[in-house]
Every structure is written in C-alpha cells, then in structure tokens.
C-alpha cells in the first residue's frame, strides 16, 4: 500500500515584487509588479506532494486573521489535509520576496504563527495519524528547532522515513541531522551545516562536503544536495549519483526547492527507490521555476510525467 506524506513546517503568505533586477543594499528599484501567493516552506511542500496525487497532511499553524483563513482555504483546495494546522492568537507568517528578471530572489520572513508550533502538537498529530513505515515525514526549518527535532524523533520511532530540508540552515545541530534519514540542503546550506558541525573537508566540492556531513551526522540514508540548473547530487552509503535537470526558461526560483522536496517525499511514499525519486524531484523543481510564485508552477503528476517523457526523447 502507498504511504502518506506528512509535512511539518511553516505556512506563510508571500508578497512578491518582480522587477528587472534586485536592489543593492540601500537602493530603491522601481518599475516592478506586485502579486500575492500562498507560501511557507511547509505549505509549499505539502502542495507539491498533494498535486502528485499522494495523500498529504500538514502540521503547522496560521494566525487568527484573514490571511490565516485564506491560507487554510487555499491549502484545502489543493487537497492538503489541514486538520493539524492550528490557529494561533497571533499574525499569520508573511514573506516579502523580491524577484529579478533571471529568477533570482531575495526573501525576508516574519514568522508569526509559525513560531508557535509546539512539539506537543506534533506528537498529538502523529499519534492520531498512526504513522507507519510506509509514510514519509518531511520537515523544514521555518518552525522552532524543538518542533523540528520532535517531528523527526517521533517519526523515526514509528519507523517512518524522515526528510529534513535544512532551510534555513541556521540553528540546525547534530541532534536534528542525526535523526533524519535524508537531508536535502542546497549548496549554501550544505556549507553552513558543515561549518556548524566543525567540519573541515579537504575541498569544497559538494560531494566531498556531503560525504563529510553524512559521516559526521551518522545519517541512516543520504545527503541530497540541490544544485539549481545543474540538478542534484545524492551521496549515500553506496556511493554517489547525479540527476540532471531539464533546460527550462526560469522566471522565478522561489518555489523550486519546495517542489523538489515535496516531489521527493511523494515519490518515496509511492514506493520508488531514492535514486528514481531523485530524478523525478529534479524535474519537478525545474518546472516550478517557470512561473511566478512559489506554488503556481508546481506540477501535477500528469505534467511531471510529460516533462520526464520529453527529456527521454530530447
């Protein structure tokens, strides 16, 4: 039987200004266009998994305000189970995002209700869900660190597979890394995690750093490094593997990592092996860069299959 994806993470509203270029510190750049989107790494990853047809549950919090009610409704419309998204007596999280013409971005986040996610709420959700070995639990780092560690620990005790997306990488220590089955940093996050553990690899090649991190944290399975247009790198006990990304016209990279992680979790929950899941996730991440907004470009299962098929015939 296929498993479920349980995402523990943030729910935000993204306020986006897209322009010709990003401003330098202290500079004002005019002429951009404004848009509002659903955001937060947890919510984005849940949508990415749900659009691929996998049962997806989100554990998190929104504020007791119009933004929170709207965020919950949008998630439900994408078939995300929100019964474990609490309503906190505070503001919903907000992300201010600037996007340049080439898809690069700058992001500043006010966490709001995301800072209220408690280990006790995570434990209660997991008990009610009755996690099994077929389930995949995906955790990102826009919620309190104790909730991150609790989610990974509770999931591992239930034999569920765990993915830690260390975004942002600050505050993640050996306890969280050692409890995750798979860790999915981008290149910058990989370096930050290695530094936080006091590692000094022989060189800064992603494979070398990932191998050092894998050994130091005593991870069960793997480190997966996302490399943008270069695809992704997998380092596990059996060696290394690379997954190429398709060539796309990128307009906004904001949700690429979330699409990647959501697809990786969904693919594993359907029973795919890690290498096959990685190849699908890289394509999902690339597709997500082709439209503005963290979620708008996230593919359905049919769109993802079509893109993968097109890569095979190119």
mmCIF file of C-alpha atoms in Angstrom:
data_model
loop_
_atom_site.group_PDB
_atom_site.id
_atom_site.type_symbol
_atom_site.label_atom_id
_atom_site.label_comp_id
_atom_site.label_asym_id
_atom_site.label_seq_id
_atom_site.Cartn_x
_atom_site.Cartn_y
_atom_site.Cartn_z
ATOM 1 C CA UNK A 1 0.000 0.000 0.000
ATOM 2 C CA UNK A 2 1.299 3.514 -0.745
ATOM 3 C CA UNK A 3 2.236 5.666 2.177
ATOM 4 C CA UNK A 4 1.294 9.201 3.114
ATOM 5 C CA UNK A 5 3.353 12.371 3.146
ATOM 6 C CA UNK A 6 3.218 14.220 6.465
ATOM 7 C CA UNK A 7 4.746 17.686 6.261
ATOM 8 C CA UNK A 8 5.728 19.566 9.412
ATOM 9 C CA UNK A 9 6.544 23.173 8.646
ATOM 10 C CA UNK A 10 5.561 26.763 8.043
ATOM 11 C CA UNK A 11 2.568 28.440 6.458
ATOM 12 C CA UNK A 12 3.125 31.945 5.074
ATOM 13 C CA UNK A 13 1.585 34.437 2.722
ATOM 14 C CA UNK A 14 4.109 35.565 0.088
ATOM 15 C CA UNK A 15 4.079 39.207 -1.012
ATOM 16 C CA UNK A 16 6.109 39.334 -4.219
ATOM 17 C CA UNK A 17 7.573 42.184 -6.236
ATOM 18 C CA UNK A 18 9.056 41.132 -9.599
ATOM 19 C CA UNK A 19 11.401 43.539 -11.355
ATOM 20 C CA UNK A 20 14.212 43.814 -13.861
ATOM 21 C CA UNK A 21 16.855 43.354 -11.176
ATOM 22 C CA UNK A 22 17.323 43.012 -7.439
ATOM 23 C CA UNK A 23 18.253 46.151 -5.474
ATOM 24 C CA UNK A 24 21.633 46.589 -3.820
ATOM 25 C CA UNK A 25 21.644 47.421 -0.075
ATOM 26 C CA UNK A 26 20.139 50.866 0.420
ATOM 27 C CA UNK A 27 18.925 51.084 -3.188
ATOM 28 C CA UNK A 28 15.341 51.516 -4.400
ATOM 29 C CA UNK A 29 14.444 49.855 -7.707
ATOM 30 C CA UNK A 30 11.129 50.942 -9.245
ATOM 31 C CA UNK A 31 9.001 49.544 -12.037
ATOM 32 C CA UNK A 32 8.200 46.148 -10.538
ATOM 33 C CA UNK A 33 4.905 44.292 -10.440
ATOM 34 C CA UNK A 34 3.211 43.027 -7.266
ATOM 35 C CA UNK A 35 1.483 39.726 -6.612
ATOM 36 C CA UNK A 36 0.319 37.724 -3.576
ATOM 37 C CA UNK A 37 0.681 33.972 -3.241
ATOM 38 C CA UNK A 38 0.416 31.193 -0.714
ATOM 39 C CA UNK A 39 3.806 30.412 0.784
ATOM 40 C CA UNK A 40 5.796 28.963 3.648
ATOM 41 C CA UNK A 41 8.101 26.015 3.059
ATOM 42 C CA UNK A 42 5.844 23.563 4.851
ATOM 43 C CA UNK A 43 2.715 24.617 2.986
ATOM 44 C CA UNK A 44 4.538 24.747 -0.346
ATOM 45 C CA UNK A 45 5.991 21.278 0.113
ATOM 46 C CA UNK A 46 2.599 19.909 1.110
ATOM 47 C CA UNK A 47 1.012 21.343 -2.038
ATOM 48 C CA UNK A 48 3.841 19.931 -4.163
ATOM 49 C CA UNK A 49 3.227 16.436 -2.771
ATOM 50 C CA UNK A 50 -0.569 16.635 -2.907
ATOM 51 C CA UNK A 51 -0.584 17.721 -6.564
ATOM 52 C CA UNK A 52 1.181 14.467 -7.377
ATOM 53 C CA UNK A 53 -1.792 12.513 -6.062
ATOM 54 C CA UNK A 54 -0.313 11.372 -2.736
ATOM 55 C CA UNK A 55 -2.329 11.733 0.474
ATOM 56 C CA UNK A 56 -0.714 14.699 2.218
ATOM 57 C CA UNK A 57 -1.176 16.042 5.739
ATOM 58 C CA UNK A 58 0.256 19.338 7.000
ATOM 59 C CA UNK A 59 1.179 20.010 10.628
ATOM 60 C CA UNK A 60 1.722 23.701 11.400
ATOM 61 C CA UNK A 61 -0.010 26.916 12.454
ATOM 62 C CA UNK A 62 -1.634 30.029 10.999
ATOM 63 C CA UNK A 63 -2.777 33.219 12.697
ATOM 64 C CA UNK A 64 -6.278 34.147 13.746
ATOM 65 C CA UNK A 65 -6.651 36.622 10.890
ATOM 66 C CA UNK A 66 -7.890 36.928 7.319
ATOM 67 C CA UNK A 67 -4.522 35.831 5.908
ATOM 68 C CA UNK A 68 -4.629 32.665 8.002
ATOM 69 C CA UNK A 69 -8.159 31.781 6.982
ATOM 70 C CA UNK A 70 -7.314 32.373 3.329
ATOM 71 C CA UNK A 71 -4.141 30.287 3.592
ATOM 72 C CA UNK A 72 -6.068 27.368 5.084
ATOM 73 C CA UNK A 73 -8.724 27.549 2.355
ATOM 74 C CA UNK A 74 -6.112 27.590 -0.418
ATOM 75 C CA UNK A 75 -4.359 24.560 1.052
ATOM 76 C CA UNK A 76 -7.633 22.662 1.284
ATOM 77 C CA UNK A 77 -8.384 23.489 -2.356
ATOM 78 C CA UNK A 78 -5.125 21.718 -3.260
ATOM 79 C CA UNK A 79 -6.250 18.583 -1.366
ATOM 80 C CA UNK A 80 -3.903 19.162 1.587
ATOM 81 C CA UNK A 81 -5.333 17.842 4.869
ATOM 82 C CA UNK A 82 -5.190 20.840 7.250
ATOM 83 C CA UNK A 83 -6.843 19.387 10.354
ATOM 84 C CA UNK A 84 -3.495 19.601 12.204
ATOM 85 C CA UNK A 85 -2.853 23.230 11.223
ATOM 86 C CA UNK A 86 -3.591 25.081 14.461
ATOM 87 C CA UNK A 87 -4.971 28.622 14.684
ATOM 88 C CA UNK A 88 -2.733 30.706 16.957
ATOM 89 C CA UNK A 89 -3.687 34.022 18.606
ATOM 90 C CA UNK A 90 -1.164 35.954 16.536
ATOM 91 C CA UNK A 91 -0.473 37.043 12.958
ATOM 92 C CA UNK A 92 -0.024 34.619 10.088
ATOM 93 C CA UNK A 93 3.537 34.353 8.789
ATOM 94 C CA UNK A 94 4.476 36.675 5.930
ATOM 95 C CA UNK A 95 7.347 36.535 3.431
ATOM 96 C CA UNK A 96 8.472 39.588 1.461
ATOM 97 C CA UNK A 97 10.044 38.407 -1.801
ATOM 98 C CA UNK A 98 11.928 40.327 -4.472
ATOM 99 C CA UNK A 99 12.429 38.536 -7.792
ATOM 100 C CA UNK A 100 14.814 39.619 -10.548
ATOM 101 C CA UNK A 101 14.414 39.108 -14.287
ATOM 102 C CA UNK A 102 16.573 35.961 -14.254
ATOM 103 C CA UNK A 103 14.534 34.294 -11.491
ATOM 104 C CA UNK A 104 16.947 35.071 -8.659
ATOM 105 C CA UNK A 105 15.352 36.241 -5.417
ATOM 106 C CA UNK A 106 15.751 37.893 -2.028
ATOM 107 C CA UNK A 107 13.408 36.845 0.805
ATOM 108 C CA UNK A 108 12.674 38.261 4.268
ATOM 109 C CA UNK A 109 10.267 36.393 6.548
ATOM 110 C CA UNK A 110 8.185 37.422 9.579
ATOM 111 C CA UNK A 111 7.354 34.003 11.105
ATOM 112 C CA UNK A 112 4.198 34.973 13.015
ATOM 113 C CA UNK A 113 2.205 31.875 13.945
ATOM 114 C CA UNK A 114 4.940 29.558 12.686
ATOM 115 C CA UNK A 115 6.895 30.373 15.854
ATOM 116 C CA UNK A 116 4.101 28.791 17.930
ATOM 117 C CA UNK A 117 4.388 25.250 16.507
ATOM 118 C CA UNK A 118 4.981 23.066 19.584
ATOM 119 C CA UNK A 119 6.462 19.574 19.995
ATOM 120 C CA UNK A 120 3.298 18.570 21.882
ATOM 121 C CA UNK A 121 1.124 19.474 18.884
ATOM 122 C CA UNK A 122 3.383 17.472 16.569
ATOM 123 C CA UNK A 123 3.272 14.454 18.873
ATOM 124 C CA UNK A 124 -0.522 14.622 19.118
ATOM 125 C CA UNK A 125 -0.878 14.807 15.326
ATOM 126 C CA UNK A 126 1.445 11.855 14.798
ATOM 127 C CA UNK A 127 -0.393 9.728 17.381
ATOM 128 C CA UNK A 128 -3.747 10.464 15.763
ATOM 129 C CA UNK A 129 -2.362 9.697 12.322
ATOM 130 C CA UNK A 130 -0.820 6.399 13.398
ATOM 131 C CA UNK A 131 2.359 6.673 11.349
ATOM 132 C CA UNK A 132 3.674 3.547 9.632
ATOM 133 C CA UNK A 133 6.844 2.526 7.839
ATOM 134 C CA UNK A 134 5.177 3.376 4.520
ATOM 135 C CA UNK A 135 4.793 7.052 5.469
ATOM 136 C CA UNK A 136 7.298 9.821 4.717
ATOM 137 C CA UNK A 137 7.664 12.739 7.133
ATOM 138 C CA UNK A 138 9.122 15.924 5.612
ATOM 139 C CA UNK A 139 10.329 18.649 7.987
ATOM 140 C CA UNK A 140 11.725 22.107 7.173
ATOM 141 C CA UNK A 141 13.298 24.690 9.470
ATOM 142 C CA UNK A 142 10.928 27.690 9.463
ATOM 143 C CA UNK A 143 9.427 26.482 12.759
ATOM 144 C CA UNK A 144 11.017 26.258 16.250
ATOM 145 C CA UNK A 145 14.002 23.923 16.495
ATOM 146 C CA UNK A 146 12.448 21.819 19.237
ATOM 147 C CA UNK A 147 9.466 21.099 16.977
ATOM 148 C CA UNK A 148 11.841 20.079 14.160
ATOM 149 C CA UNK A 149 13.683 17.619 16.407
ATOM 150 C CA UNK A 150 10.432 16.301 17.892
ATOM 151 C CA UNK A 151 8.917 15.653 14.467
ATOM 152 C CA UNK A 152 11.970 13.755 13.267
ATOM 153 C CA UNK A 153 12.277 11.783 16.502
ATOM 154 C CA UNK A 154 8.603 10.807 16.705
ATOM 155 C CA UNK A 155 8.588 9.792 13.046
ATOM 156 C CA UNK A 156 11.712 7.669 13.355
ATOM 157 C CA UNK A 157 10.293 5.929 16.435
ATOM 158 C CA UNK A 158 7.298 4.946 14.272
ATOM 159 C CA UNK A 159 9.703 3.628 11.569
ATOM 160 C CA UNK A 160 8.534 6.275 9.088
ATOM 161 C CA UNK A 161 11.076 7.636 6.634
ATOM 162 C CA UNK A 162 12.219 11.152 7.504
ATOM 163 C CA UNK A 163 13.438 14.008 5.307
ATOM 164 C CA UNK A 164 14.977 17.149 6.782
ATOM 165 C CA UNK A 165 15.062 20.139 4.456
ATOM 166 C CA UNK A 166 17.506 22.420 6.344
ATOM 167 C CA UNK A 167 16.102 25.687 5.069
ATOM 168 C CA UNK A 168 17.158 27.968 6.553
ATOM 169 C CA UNK A 169 20.242 26.133 7.821
ATOM 170 C CA UNK A 170 20.776 28.283 10.917
ATOM 171 C CA UNK A 171 20.172 26.584 14.248
ATOM 172 C CA UNK A 172 20.252 23.017 12.939
ATOM 173 C CA UNK A 173 22.550 20.879 15.059
ATOM 174 C CA UNK A 174 23.784 17.343 15.269
ATOM 175 C CA UNK A 175 20.620 16.100 17.010
ATOM 176 C CA UNK A 176 18.331 17.021 14.111
ATOM 177 C CA UNK A 177 20.793 15.854 11.466
ATOM 178 C CA UNK A 178 21.329 12.555 13.259
ATOM 179 C CA UNK A 179 17.595 11.862 13.399
ATOM 180 C CA UNK A 180 16.858 12.438 9.709
ATOM 181 C CA UNK A 181 17.001 9.640 7.161
ATOM 182 C CA UNK A 182 17.663 12.082 4.327
ATOM 183 C CA UNK A 183 18.936 15.671 4.492
ATOM 184 C CA UNK A 184 18.298 17.930 1.469
ATOM 185 C CA UNK A 185 20.408 21.132 1.595
ATOM 186 C CA UNK A 186 21.190 23.379 -1.312
ATOM 187 C CA UNK A 187 24.847 24.239 -1.910
ATOM 188 C CA UNK A 188 24.894 27.147 0.543
ATOM 189 C CA UNK A 189 23.018 25.238 3.234
ATOM 190 C CA UNK A 190 25.414 22.307 2.845
ATOM 191 C CA UNK A 191 28.396 24.536 3.611
ATOM 192 C CA UNK A 192 26.570 26.116 6.571
ATOM 193 C CA UNK A 193 25.719 22.712 8.061
ATOM 194 C CA UNK A 194 29.300 21.510 7.696
ATOM 195 C CA UNK A 195 30.579 24.647 9.419
ATOM 196 C CA UNK A 196 28.050 24.255 12.242
ATOM 197 C CA UNK A 197 29.411 20.758 12.914
ATOM 198 C CA UNK A 198 33.001 21.999 12.823
ATOM 199 C CA UNK A 199 33.829 20.012 9.708
ATOM 200 C CA UNK A 200 36.809 20.912 7.538
ATOM 201 C CA UNK A 201 36.561 18.798 4.381
ATOM 202 C CA UNK A 202 39.577 18.539 2.110
ATOM 203 C CA UNK A 203 37.887 20.707 -0.523
ATOM 204 C CA UNK A 204 34.595 22.497 -1.086
ATOM 205 C CA UNK A 205 33.287 20.214 -3.801
ATOM 206 C CA UNK A 206 29.650 19.401 -2.885
ATOM 207 C CA UNK A 207 30.330 15.664 -2.986
ATOM 208 C CA UNK A 208 33.242 15.970 -0.569
ATOM 209 C CA UNK A 209 31.296 18.174 1.848
ATOM 210 C CA UNK A 210 28.214 15.953 1.641
ATOM 211 C CA UNK A 211 30.300 12.853 2.377
ATOM 212 C CA UNK A 212 31.839 14.555 5.422
ATOM 213 C CA UNK A 213 28.383 15.581 6.637
ATOM 214 C CA UNK A 214 26.983 12.102 6.113
ATOM 215 C CA UNK A 215 29.741 10.542 8.201
ATOM 216 C CA UNK A 216 29.722 13.180 10.939
ATOM 217 C CA UNK A 217 25.958 13.154 11.482
ATOM 218 C CA UNK A 218 25.681 9.347 11.235
ATOM 219 C CA UNK A 219 22.658 9.651 8.976
ATOM 220 C CA UNK A 220 20.736 6.499 8.163
ATOM 221 C CA UNK A 221 20.495 7.020 4.420
ATOM 222 C CA UNK A 222 21.710 10.021 2.465
ATOM 223 C CA UNK A 223 22.551 13.645 1.819
ATOM 224 C CA UNK A 224 20.877 15.095 -1.278
ATOM 225 C CA UNK A 225 22.304 18.415 -2.475
ATOM 226 C CA UNK A 226 20.209 20.536 -4.818
ATOM 227 C CA UNK A 227 22.341 22.382 -7.369
ATOM 228 C CA UNK A 228 19.871 24.585 -9.252
ATOM 229 C CA UNK A 229 20.166 24.253 -13.049
ATOM 230 C CA UNK A 230 22.841 21.568 -12.529
ATOM 231 C CA UNK A 231 20.272 19.220 -10.978
ATOM 232 C CA UNK A 232 21.033 17.376 -7.744
ATOM 233 C CA UNK A 233 23.674 15.207 -6.139
ATOM 234 C CA UNK A 234 22.976 12.151 -3.984
ATOM 235 C CA UNK A 235 25.608 10.889 -1.546
ATOM 236 C CA UNK A 236 24.772 7.745 0.390
ATOM 237 C CA UNK A 237 26.491 4.691 1.840
ATOM 238 C CA UNK A 238 26.757 3.052 -1.565
ATOM 239 C CA UNK A 239 28.358 5.983 -3.372
ATOM 240 C CA UNK A 240 27.248 8.996 -5.384
ATOM 241 C CA UNK A 241 24.670 9.689 -8.097
ATOM 242 C CA UNK A 242 23.737 12.808 -10.040
ATOM 243 C CA UNK A 243 20.366 13.707 -11.520
ATOM 244 C CA UNK A 244 20.386 16.250 -14.359
ATOM 245 C CA UNK A 245 17.770 18.982 -14.623
ATOM 246 C CA UNK A 246 15.875 19.709 -17.838
ATOM 247 C CA UNK A 247 16.529 23.006 -19.596
ATOM 248 C CA UNK A 248 13.690 25.432 -18.872
ATOM 249 C CA UNK A 249 13.054 29.161 -19.140
ATOM 250 C CA UNK A 250 13.253 30.119 -15.462
ATOM 251 C CA UNK A 251 11.267 33.134 -14.320
ATOM 252 C CA UNK A 252 11.119 32.623 -10.528
ATOM 253 C CA UNK A 253 13.174 30.170 -8.460
ATOM 254 C CA UNK A 254 11.255 30.862 -5.240
ATOM 255 C CA UNK A 255 9.449 27.512 -5.005
ATOM 256 C CA UNK A 256 11.946 25.254 -6.752
ATOM 257 C CA UNK A 257 13.380 23.730 -3.580
ATOM 258 C CA UNK A 258 9.925 23.150 -2.128
ATOM 259 C CA UNK A 259 8.720 21.478 -5.315
ATOM 260 C CA UNK A 260 11.820 19.285 -5.228
ATOM 261 C CA UNK A 261 11.322 18.241 -1.606
ATOM 262 C CA UNK A 262 7.584 17.685 -1.939
ATOM 263 C CA UNK A 263 8.095 15.529 -5.022
ATOM 264 C CA UNK A 264 10.927 13.590 -3.374
ATOM 265 C CA UNK A 265 8.710 12.771 -0.403
ATOM 266 C CA UNK A 266 5.717 11.889 -2.584
ATOM 267 C CA UNK A 267 7.797 9.656 -4.836
ATOM 268 C CA UNK A 268 9.251 7.778 -1.870
ATOM 269 C CA UNK A 269 5.770 7.385 -0.385
ATOM 270 C CA UNK A 270 4.601 5.670 -3.582
ATOM 271 C CA UNK A 271 7.386 3.105 -3.188
ATOM 272 C CA UNK A 272 10.058 4.426 -5.551
ATOM 273 C CA UNK A 273 13.699 3.979 -4.629
ATOM 274 C CA UNK A 274 15.728 7.025 -3.663
ATOM 275 C CA UNK A 275 17.542 7.361 -6.985
ATOM 276 C CA UNK A 276 14.346 7.168 -9.032
ATOM 277 C CA UNK A 277 12.627 9.577 -6.640
ATOM 278 C CA UNK A 278 15.562 11.968 -7.007
ATOM 279 C CA UNK A 279 15.250 12.049 -10.793
ATOM 280 C CA UNK A 280 11.569 12.932 -10.570
ATOM 281 C CA UNK A 281 12.178 15.564 -7.908
ATOM 282 C CA UNK A 282 14.774 17.385 -10.007
ATOM 283 C CA UNK A 283 12.307 17.701 -12.882
ATOM 284 C CA UNK A 284 9.572 18.942 -10.550
ATOM 285 C CA UNK A 285 11.923 21.592 -9.184
ATOM 286 C CA UNK A 286 12.813 22.774 -12.670
ATOM 287 C CA UNK A 287 9.167 23.016 -13.721
ATOM 288 C CA UNK A 288 8.414 25.124 -10.630
ATOM 289 C CA UNK A 289 10.797 27.864 -11.820
ATOM 290 C CA UNK A 290 8.800 28.521 -14.975
ATOM 291 C CA UNK A 291 6.017 30.560 -13.334
ATOM 292 C CA UNK A 292 5.972 33.372 -10.791
ATOM 293 C CA UNK A 293 5.070 32.437 -7.227
ATOM 294 C CA UNK A 294 6.216 29.595 -5.018
ATOM 295 C CA UNK A 295 3.304 27.283 -5.892
ATOM 296 C CA UNK A 296 1.938 28.288 -9.278
ATOM 297 C CA UNK A 297 4.479 26.250 -11.250
ATOM 298 C CA UNK A 298 4.318 23.106 -9.127
ATOM 299 C CA UNK A 299 3.332 20.256 -11.443
ATOM 300 C CA UNK A 300 0.574 17.698 -11.309
ATOM 301 C CA UNK A 301 1.510 14.056 -11.767
ATOM 302 C CA UNK A 302 0.483 14.213 -15.436
ATOM 303 C CA UNK A 303 2.567 17.323 -16.124
ATOM 304 C CA UNK A 304 5.569 15.793 -14.382
ATOM 305 C CA UNK A 305 5.268 12.544 -16.351
ATOM 306 C CA UNK A 306 5.020 14.509 -19.602
ATOM 307 C CA UNK A 307 8.155 16.507 -18.766
ATOM 308 C CA UNK A 308 10.099 13.371 -17.884
ATOM 309 C CA UNK A 309 8.978 11.705 -21.100
ATOM 310 C CA UNK A 310 10.074 14.773 -23.091
ATOM 311 C CA UNK A 311 13.542 14.556 -21.523
ATOM 312 C CA UNK A 312 13.798 10.969 -22.714
ATOM 313 C CA UNK A 313 13.006 11.893 -26.307
ATOM 314 C CA UNK A 314 15.064 15.091 -26.497
#
